[in-house]
Coordinates of C-alpha atoms in Angstrom, one line a residue:
X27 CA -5.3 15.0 -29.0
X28 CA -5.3 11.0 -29.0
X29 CA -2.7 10.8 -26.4
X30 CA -5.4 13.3 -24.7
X31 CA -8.2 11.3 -24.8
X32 CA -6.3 8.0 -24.0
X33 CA -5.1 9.2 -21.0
X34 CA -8.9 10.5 -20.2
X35 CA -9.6 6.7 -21.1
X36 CA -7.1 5.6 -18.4
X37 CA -8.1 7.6 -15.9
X38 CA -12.1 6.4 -16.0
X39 CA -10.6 2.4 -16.9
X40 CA -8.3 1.9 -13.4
X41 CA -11.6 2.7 -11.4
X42 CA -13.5 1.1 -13.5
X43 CA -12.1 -2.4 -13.6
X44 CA -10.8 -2.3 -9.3
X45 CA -14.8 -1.6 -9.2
X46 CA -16.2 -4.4 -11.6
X47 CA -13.4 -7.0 -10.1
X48 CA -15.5 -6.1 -6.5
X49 CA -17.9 -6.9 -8.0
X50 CA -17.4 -10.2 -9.4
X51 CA -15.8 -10.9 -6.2
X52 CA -18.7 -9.9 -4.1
X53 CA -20.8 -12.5 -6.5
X54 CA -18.6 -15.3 -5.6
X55 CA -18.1 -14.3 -1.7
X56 CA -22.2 -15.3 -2.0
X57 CA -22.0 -17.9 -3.0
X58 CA -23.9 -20.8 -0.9
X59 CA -20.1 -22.8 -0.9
X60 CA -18.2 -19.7 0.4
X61 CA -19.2 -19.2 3.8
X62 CA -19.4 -21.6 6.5
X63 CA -23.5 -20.7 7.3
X64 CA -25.9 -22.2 5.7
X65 CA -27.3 -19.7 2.7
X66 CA -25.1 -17.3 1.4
X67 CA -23.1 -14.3 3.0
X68 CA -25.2 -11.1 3.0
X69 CA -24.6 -8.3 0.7
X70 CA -22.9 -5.9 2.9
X71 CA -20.9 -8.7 3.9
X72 CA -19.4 -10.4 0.9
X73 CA -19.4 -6.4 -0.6
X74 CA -17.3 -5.2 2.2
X75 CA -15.1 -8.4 2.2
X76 CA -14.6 -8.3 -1.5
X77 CA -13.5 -4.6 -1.1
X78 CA -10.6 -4.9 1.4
X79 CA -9.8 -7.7 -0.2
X80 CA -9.2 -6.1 -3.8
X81 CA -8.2 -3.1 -2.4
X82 CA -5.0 -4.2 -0.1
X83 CA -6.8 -3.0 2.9
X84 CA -7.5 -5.7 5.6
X85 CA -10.6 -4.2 7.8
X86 CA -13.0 -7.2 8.1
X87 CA -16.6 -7.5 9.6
X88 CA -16.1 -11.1 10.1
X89 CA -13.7 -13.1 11.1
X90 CA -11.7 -14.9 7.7
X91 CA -10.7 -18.0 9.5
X92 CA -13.7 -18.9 10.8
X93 CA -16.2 -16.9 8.4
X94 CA -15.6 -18.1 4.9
X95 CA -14.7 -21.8 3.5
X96 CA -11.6 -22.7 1.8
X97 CA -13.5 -21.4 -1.5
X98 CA -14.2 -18.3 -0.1
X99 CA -10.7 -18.2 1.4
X100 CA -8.9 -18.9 -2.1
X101 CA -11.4 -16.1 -3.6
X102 CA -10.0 -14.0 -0.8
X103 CA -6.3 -14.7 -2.0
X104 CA -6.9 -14.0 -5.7
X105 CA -8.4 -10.7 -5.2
X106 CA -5.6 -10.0 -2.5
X107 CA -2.7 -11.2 -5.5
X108 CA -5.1 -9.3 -8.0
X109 CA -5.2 -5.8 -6.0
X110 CA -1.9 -6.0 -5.2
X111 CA -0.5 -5.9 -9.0
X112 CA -3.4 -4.2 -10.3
X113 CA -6.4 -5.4 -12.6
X114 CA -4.4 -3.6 -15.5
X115 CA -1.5 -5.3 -15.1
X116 CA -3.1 -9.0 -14.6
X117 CA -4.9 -8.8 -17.7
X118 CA -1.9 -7.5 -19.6
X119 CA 0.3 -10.6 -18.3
X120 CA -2.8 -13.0 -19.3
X121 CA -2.9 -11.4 -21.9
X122 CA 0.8 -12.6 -22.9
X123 CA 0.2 -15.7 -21.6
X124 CA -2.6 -15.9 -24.5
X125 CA 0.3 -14.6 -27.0
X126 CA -2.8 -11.8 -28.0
X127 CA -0.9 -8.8 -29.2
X128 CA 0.6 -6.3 -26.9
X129 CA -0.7 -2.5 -28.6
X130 CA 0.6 0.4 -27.9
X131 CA -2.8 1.7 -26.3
X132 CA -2.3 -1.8 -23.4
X133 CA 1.2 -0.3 -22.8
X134 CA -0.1 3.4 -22.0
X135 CA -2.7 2.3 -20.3
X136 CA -0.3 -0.2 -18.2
X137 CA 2.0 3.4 -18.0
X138 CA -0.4 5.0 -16.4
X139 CA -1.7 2.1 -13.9
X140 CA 1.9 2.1 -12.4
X141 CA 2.4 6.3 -12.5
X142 CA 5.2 5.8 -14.6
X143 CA 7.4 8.7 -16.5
X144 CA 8.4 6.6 -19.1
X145 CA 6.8 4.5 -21.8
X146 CA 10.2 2.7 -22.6
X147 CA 10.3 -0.4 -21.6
X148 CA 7.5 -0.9 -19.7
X149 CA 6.6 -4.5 -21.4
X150 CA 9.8 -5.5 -19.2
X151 CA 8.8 -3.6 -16.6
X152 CA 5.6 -6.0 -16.1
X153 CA 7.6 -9.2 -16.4
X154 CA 9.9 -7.9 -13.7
X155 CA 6.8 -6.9 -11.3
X156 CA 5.6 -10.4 -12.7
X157 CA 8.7 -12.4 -11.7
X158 CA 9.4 -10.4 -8.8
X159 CA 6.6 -10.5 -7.0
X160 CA 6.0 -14.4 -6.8
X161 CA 9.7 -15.3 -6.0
X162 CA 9.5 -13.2 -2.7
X163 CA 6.4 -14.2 -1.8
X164 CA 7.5 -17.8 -2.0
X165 CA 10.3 -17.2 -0.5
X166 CA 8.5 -15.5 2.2
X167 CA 6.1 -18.5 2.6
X168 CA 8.8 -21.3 2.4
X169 CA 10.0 -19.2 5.9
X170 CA 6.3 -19.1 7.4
X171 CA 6.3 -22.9 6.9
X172 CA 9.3 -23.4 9.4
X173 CA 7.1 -22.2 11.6
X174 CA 3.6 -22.8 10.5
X175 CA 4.0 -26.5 9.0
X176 CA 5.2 -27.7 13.0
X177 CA 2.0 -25.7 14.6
X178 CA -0.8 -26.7 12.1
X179 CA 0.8 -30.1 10.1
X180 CA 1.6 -29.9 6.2
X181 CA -1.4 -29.3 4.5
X182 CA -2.6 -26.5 7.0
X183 CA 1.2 -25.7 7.2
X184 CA 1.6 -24.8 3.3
X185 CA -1.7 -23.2 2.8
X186 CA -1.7 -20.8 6.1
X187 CA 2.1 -20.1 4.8
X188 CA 0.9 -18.9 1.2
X189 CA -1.7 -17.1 2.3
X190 CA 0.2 -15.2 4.3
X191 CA 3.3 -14.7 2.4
X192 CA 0.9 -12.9 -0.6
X193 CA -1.0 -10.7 2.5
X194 CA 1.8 -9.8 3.7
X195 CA 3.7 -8.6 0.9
X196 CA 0.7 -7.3 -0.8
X197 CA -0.1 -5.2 2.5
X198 CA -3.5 -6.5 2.5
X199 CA -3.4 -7.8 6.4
X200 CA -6.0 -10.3 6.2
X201 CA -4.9 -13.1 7.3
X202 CA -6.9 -16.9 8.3
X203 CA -4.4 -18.0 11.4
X204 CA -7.2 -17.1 14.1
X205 CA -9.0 -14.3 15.1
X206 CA -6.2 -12.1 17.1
X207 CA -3.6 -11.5 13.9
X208 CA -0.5 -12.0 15.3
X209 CA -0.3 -11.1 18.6
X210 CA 0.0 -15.2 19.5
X211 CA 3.5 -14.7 17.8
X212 CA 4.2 -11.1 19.2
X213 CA 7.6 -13.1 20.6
X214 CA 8.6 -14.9 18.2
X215 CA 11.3 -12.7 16.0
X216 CA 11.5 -15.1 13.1
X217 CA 7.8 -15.0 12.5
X218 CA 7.5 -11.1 13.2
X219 CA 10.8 -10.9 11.0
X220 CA 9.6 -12.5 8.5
X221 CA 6.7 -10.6 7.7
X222 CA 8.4 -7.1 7.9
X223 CA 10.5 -8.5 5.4
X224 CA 7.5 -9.2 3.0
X225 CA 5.7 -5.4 4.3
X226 CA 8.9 -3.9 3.6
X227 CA 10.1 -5.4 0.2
X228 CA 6.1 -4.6 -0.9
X229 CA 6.0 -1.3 0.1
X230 CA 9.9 0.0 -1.0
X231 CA 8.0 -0.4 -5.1
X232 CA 8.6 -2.2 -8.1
X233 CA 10.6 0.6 -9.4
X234 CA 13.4 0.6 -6.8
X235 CA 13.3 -3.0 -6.8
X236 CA 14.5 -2.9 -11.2
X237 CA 17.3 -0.5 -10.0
X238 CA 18.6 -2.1 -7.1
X239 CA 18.8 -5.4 -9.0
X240 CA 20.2 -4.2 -12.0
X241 CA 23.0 -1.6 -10.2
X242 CA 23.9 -4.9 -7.9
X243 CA 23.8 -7.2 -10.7
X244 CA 26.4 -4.7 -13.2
X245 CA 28.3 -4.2 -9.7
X246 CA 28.9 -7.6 -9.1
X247 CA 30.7 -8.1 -12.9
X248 CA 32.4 -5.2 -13.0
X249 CA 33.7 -6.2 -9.0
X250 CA 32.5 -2.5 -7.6
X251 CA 32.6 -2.5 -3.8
X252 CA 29.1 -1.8 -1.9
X253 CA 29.8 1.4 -1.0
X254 CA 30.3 2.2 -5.2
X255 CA 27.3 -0.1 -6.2
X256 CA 24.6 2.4 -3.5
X257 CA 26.5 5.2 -5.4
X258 CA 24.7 4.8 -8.7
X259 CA 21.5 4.1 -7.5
X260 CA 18.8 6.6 -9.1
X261 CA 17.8 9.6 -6.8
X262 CA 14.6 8.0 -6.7
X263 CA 15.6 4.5 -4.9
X264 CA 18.0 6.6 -3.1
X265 CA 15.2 8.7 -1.6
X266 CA 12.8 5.8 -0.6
X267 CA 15.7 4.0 1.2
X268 CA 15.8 6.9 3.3
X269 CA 12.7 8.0 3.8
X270 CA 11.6 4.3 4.6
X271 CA 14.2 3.2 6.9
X272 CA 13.9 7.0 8.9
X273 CA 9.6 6.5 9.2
X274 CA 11.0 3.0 10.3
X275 CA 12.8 4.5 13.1
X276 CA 11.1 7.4 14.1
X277 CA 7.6 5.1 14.2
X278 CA 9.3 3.0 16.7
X279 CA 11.1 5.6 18.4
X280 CA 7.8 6.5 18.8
X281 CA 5.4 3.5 19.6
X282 CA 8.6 2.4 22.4
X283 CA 8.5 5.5 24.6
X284 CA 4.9 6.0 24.3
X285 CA 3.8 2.2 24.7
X286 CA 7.0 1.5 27.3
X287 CA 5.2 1.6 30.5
X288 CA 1.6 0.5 28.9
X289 CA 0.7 -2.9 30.2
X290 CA -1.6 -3.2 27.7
X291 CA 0.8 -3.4 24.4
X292 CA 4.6 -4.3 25.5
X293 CA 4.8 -3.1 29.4
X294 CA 5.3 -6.6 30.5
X295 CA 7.4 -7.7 27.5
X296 CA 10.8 -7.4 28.1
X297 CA 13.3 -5.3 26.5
X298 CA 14.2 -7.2 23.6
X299 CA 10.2 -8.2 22.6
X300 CA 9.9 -4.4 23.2
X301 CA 12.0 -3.3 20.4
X302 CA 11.1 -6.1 18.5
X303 CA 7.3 -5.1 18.6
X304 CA 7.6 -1.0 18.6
X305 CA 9.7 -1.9 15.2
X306 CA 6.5 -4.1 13.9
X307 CA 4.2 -1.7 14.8
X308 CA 6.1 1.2 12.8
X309 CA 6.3 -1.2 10.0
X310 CA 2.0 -2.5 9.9
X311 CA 1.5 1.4 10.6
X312 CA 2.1 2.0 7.2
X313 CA 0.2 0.2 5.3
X314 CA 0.5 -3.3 6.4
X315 CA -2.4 -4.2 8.7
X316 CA -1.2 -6.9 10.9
X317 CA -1.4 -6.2 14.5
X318 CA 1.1 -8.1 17.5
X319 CA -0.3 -5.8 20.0
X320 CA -3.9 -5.1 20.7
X321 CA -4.7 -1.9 18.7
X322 CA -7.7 -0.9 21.3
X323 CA -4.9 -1.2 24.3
X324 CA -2.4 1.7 22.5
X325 CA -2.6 5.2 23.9
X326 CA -4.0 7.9 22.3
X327 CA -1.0 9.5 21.3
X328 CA 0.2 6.3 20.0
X329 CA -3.2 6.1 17.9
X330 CA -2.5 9.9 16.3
X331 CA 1.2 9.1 15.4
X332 CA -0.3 5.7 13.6
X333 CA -2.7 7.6 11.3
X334 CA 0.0 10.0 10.3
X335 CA 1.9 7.1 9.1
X336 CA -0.9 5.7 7.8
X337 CA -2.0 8.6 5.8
X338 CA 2.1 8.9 4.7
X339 CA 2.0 5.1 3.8
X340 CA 4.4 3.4 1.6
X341 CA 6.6 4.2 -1.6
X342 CA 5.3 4.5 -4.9
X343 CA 4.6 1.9 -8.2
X344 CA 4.3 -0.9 -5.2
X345 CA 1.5 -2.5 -3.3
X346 CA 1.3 -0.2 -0.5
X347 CA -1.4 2.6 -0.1
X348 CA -1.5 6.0 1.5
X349 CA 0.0 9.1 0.0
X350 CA 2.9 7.7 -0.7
X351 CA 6.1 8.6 1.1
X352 CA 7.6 10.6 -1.6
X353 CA 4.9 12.4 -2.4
X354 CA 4.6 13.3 1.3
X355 CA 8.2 14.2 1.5
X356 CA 8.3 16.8 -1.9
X357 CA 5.2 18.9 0.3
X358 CA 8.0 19.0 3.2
X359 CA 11.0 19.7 0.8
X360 CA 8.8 22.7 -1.0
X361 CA 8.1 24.1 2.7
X362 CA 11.4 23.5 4.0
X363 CA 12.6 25.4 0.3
X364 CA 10.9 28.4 0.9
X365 CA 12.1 28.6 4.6
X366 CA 15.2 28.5 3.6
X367 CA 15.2 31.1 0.7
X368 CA 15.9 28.7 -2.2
X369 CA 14.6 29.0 -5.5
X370 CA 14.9 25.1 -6.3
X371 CA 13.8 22.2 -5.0
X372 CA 16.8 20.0 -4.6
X373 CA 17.1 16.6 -3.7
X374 CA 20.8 14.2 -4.3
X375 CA 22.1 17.1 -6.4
X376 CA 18.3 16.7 -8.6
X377 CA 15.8 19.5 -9.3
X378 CA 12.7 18.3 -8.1
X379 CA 10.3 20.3 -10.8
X380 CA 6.9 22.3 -10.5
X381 CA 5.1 20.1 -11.8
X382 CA 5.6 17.5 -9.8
X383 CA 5.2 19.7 -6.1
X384 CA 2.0 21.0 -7.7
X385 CA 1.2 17.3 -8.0
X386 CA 2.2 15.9 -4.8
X387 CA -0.2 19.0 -2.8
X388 CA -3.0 17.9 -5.4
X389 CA -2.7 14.5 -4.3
X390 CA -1.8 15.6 -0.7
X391 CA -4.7 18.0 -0.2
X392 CA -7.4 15.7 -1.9
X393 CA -6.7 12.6 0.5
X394 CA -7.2 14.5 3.6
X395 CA -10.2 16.1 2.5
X396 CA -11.9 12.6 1.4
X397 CA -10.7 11.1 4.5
X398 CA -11.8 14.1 7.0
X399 CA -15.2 14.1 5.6
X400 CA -15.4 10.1 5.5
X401 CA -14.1 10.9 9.6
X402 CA -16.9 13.1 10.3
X403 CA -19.8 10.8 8.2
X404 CA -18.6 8.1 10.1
X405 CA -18.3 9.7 13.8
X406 CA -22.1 11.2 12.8
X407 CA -23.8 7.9 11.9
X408 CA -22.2 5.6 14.4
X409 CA -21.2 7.9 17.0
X410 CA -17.9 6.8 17.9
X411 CA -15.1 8.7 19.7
X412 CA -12.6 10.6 17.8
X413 CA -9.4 8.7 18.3
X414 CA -11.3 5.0 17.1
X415 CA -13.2 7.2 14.4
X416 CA -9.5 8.5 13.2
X417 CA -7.7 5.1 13.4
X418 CA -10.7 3.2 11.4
X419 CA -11.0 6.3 8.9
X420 CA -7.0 6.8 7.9
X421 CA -6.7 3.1 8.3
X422 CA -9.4 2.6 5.4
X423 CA -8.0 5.2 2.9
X424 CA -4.4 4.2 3.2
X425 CA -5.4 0.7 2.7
X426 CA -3.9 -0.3 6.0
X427 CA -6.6 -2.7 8.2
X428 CA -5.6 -1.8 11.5
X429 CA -8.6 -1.5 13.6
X430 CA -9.7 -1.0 17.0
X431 CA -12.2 -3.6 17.0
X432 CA -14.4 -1.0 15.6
X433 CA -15.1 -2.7 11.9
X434 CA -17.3 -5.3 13.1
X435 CA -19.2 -3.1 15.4
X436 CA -20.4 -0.4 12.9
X437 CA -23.9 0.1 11.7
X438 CA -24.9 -0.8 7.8
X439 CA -23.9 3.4 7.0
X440 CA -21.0 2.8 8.7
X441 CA -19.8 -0.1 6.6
X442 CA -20.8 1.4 3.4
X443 CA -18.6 4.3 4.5
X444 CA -15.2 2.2 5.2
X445 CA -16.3 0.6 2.0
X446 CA -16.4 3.8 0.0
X447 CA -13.2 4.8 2.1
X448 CA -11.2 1.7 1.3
X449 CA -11.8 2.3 -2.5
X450 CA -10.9 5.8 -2.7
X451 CA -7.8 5.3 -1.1
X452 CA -6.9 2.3 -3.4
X453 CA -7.6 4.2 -6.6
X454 CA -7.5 7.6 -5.6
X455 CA -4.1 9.1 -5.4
X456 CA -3.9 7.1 -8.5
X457 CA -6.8 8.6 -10.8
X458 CA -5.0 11.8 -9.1
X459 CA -2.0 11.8 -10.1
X460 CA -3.4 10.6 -13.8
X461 CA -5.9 13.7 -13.5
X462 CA -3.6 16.4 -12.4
X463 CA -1.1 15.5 -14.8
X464 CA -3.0 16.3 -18.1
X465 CA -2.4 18.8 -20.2
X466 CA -4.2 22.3 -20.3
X467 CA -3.0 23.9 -23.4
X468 CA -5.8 25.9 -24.5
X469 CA -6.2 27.6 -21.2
X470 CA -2.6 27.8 -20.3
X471 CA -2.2 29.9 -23.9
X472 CA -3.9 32.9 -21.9
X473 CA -1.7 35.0 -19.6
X474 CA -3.5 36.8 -16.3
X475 CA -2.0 39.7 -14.6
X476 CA -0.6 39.5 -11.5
X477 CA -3.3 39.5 -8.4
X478 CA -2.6 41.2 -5.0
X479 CA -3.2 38.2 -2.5
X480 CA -2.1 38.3 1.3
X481 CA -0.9 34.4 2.2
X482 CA 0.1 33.6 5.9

């Protein structure tokens, strides 16, 4: 029972702190010294800013270079770094930082901010993350300022650099370099490199990341050859490898044969910048938010494939959003399962369990039904198209920040609607997972008969 009502407590205490940190964020963004107007940013504004912000998302109704000073900007990059741990797991490394007393209750509650299975260890679990998280993005911004410190000069250099080292690996997007992303560099490969790298390494998740290092790290003293260091990888990392590097592929399979010929994206590029930029694309489809080619100048179909990806997003326990590629992929294995006549789920020679596909179509079935009715509240009170209604809908839930150039556009409904949009999909598959993994023993003591249903 108190393991019960702990996990009711974490359930109602992730929302709750995402939505207070908005808050405090949205009293700062209006403050007189954070934007460049005189007066302060209007509600909606520093509300909506605050939220893709916090939540990883990147949509923006105003520009962030231009908009907000460098106060506003630094608020911007906490609530970036803070969304993309997690407010739980900020306060529990301040916490340590303080040398207060790490209970048991902080380490469930940190258990279930990260969906993890396991308790153990999850005290060096954080310091990992911790660790982790700020060596790559400094690495990631020491590259940026190869580039960035000759364009802007040092000071500009080292701040636009750190700023988009943490957006970029947090998947928030946002970025203060000018108003067009990165299209400007949509031919350079170092640049575009380097931020795939940062997307990539944030969305694979925190989890893979501990194995990897560790397998590589025993590997490398016991002299194992690569071939028998990827052998003892967990199923897990083993599975988002794949499925990351395949979406990878097949996005860009996608967004080259459909955008070849389009002079609007990469039909005057050549060859070479076309790959280049089909592969980005695939990448800031899930999740990321940063744009080299004009979103409003992709096709249609382009558009569609792009919110499937969206809604699929990245890998689980990191700082991408959507539905999680795993979770997506269990929903397929199930189908694919029953197709095929087998009783078990099986994936690297491991059971994938009940419990865990009844999860993945709870989690599965509750995203699209927020964001189809978000769709259709948002096509009704703006009256937008289907395809831009679709790309800035699945774009807000999954937390990506691609846009059409709708954001700024919409109405005061239709901001509040991305805003509500944006928050669900940051905390939602999370409170869902939390939610549809409690325990039901009184009600699962009482056995039904079979029922007669017709399916298909």
């Amino acid at each position: 029972m108190k393991r019960k009502k702990l996990k009711l407590k974490s359930a109602q205490l992730i929302p709750i702190s995402f939505l207070v940190a908005i808050i405090v964020g949205t009293i700062l963004l209006m403050l007189p010294i954070a934007s460049v107007k005189e007066g302060s940013a209007g509600l909606t504004t520093a509300f909506f800013t605050s939220t893709t912000s916090m939540c990883v998302t990147g949509l923006v109704v105003v520009d962030t270079f231009s908009y907000w000073t460098l106060f506003g900007k630094i608020v911007i990059l906490i609530l970036i770094q803070i969304g993309g741990f997690g407010v739980i797991a900020v306060a529990s490394i301040l916490m340590l930082m303080l040398n207060r007393k790490f209970s048991l209750s902080r380490s469930l509650l940190l258990h279930d901010a990260f969906n993890l299975n396991s308790i153990s260890g999850v005290l060096h679990f954080l310091m990992v993350v911790f660790k982790g998280t700020f060596l790559v993005e400094m690495f990631g911004a020491g590259l940026y300022m190869i580039r960035f410190i000759p364009e802007f000069g040092v000071g500009k250099g080292i701040w636009f650099s750190v700023f988009t080292a943490v957006s970029a690996f947090c998947n928030a997007g946002i970025d203060i370099i000018g108003p067009d992303s990165l299209i400007g560099y949509q031919q350079d490969p170092f640049l575009l490199c380097t931020t795939m790298f940062l997307i990539i390494m944030g969305g694979l998740g925190y989890v893979v990341w501990l194995d990897i290092f560790r397998n590589f790290k025993n590997g490398i003293r016991k002299r194992y050859k690569l071939g028998t260091i990827i052998k003892h990888f967990s199923e897990h990392t083993k599975l988002v490898l794949v499925l990351t590097f395949f979406l990878i592929f097949l996005g860009a399979a996608a967004v080259f044969g459909l955008e070849y010929n389009n002079p609007e994206t990469i039909g005057n590029m050549s060859v070479g910048d076309k790959i280049l930029n089909s592969i980005f694309q695939s990448i800031t489809f899930r999740t990321a938010g940063f744009a080299a080619v004009p979103q409003g100048g992709l096709t249609d179909s382009t558009c569609f494939i792009g919110c499937i990806l969206m809604f699929i997003g990245g890998s689980p326990v990191g700082t991408a959003g959507g539905v999680k590629t795993v979770t997506f992929f269990v929903m397929i294995l199930n189908a694919a399962s029953f197709i095929r006549n087998r009783k078990e789920n099986v994936v690297f020679g491991r059971k994938v369990s009940s419990d865990m596909i009844h999860k993945a179509s709870a989690i599965v079935m509750v995203s699209f039904v927020i964001t189809s009715v978000l769709l259709v509240a948002l096509m009704a009170s703006n009256g937008v198209g289907l395809v831009d209604g679709m790309y800035e809908t699945f774009s807000a839930t999954a937390t990506v920040g691609l846009s059409r150039s709708l954001t700024p556009a919409l109405n005061m409904a239709g901001k509040w609607i991305i805003i509500l949009a944006m928050y669900l999909g940051r905390i939602g598959p999370i409170s869902m997972a939390l939610f549809f993994n409690y325990s039901a023993e009184d009600k699962n003591k009482v056995s039904f008969a079979k029922g007669n249903f017709f399916i298909g």
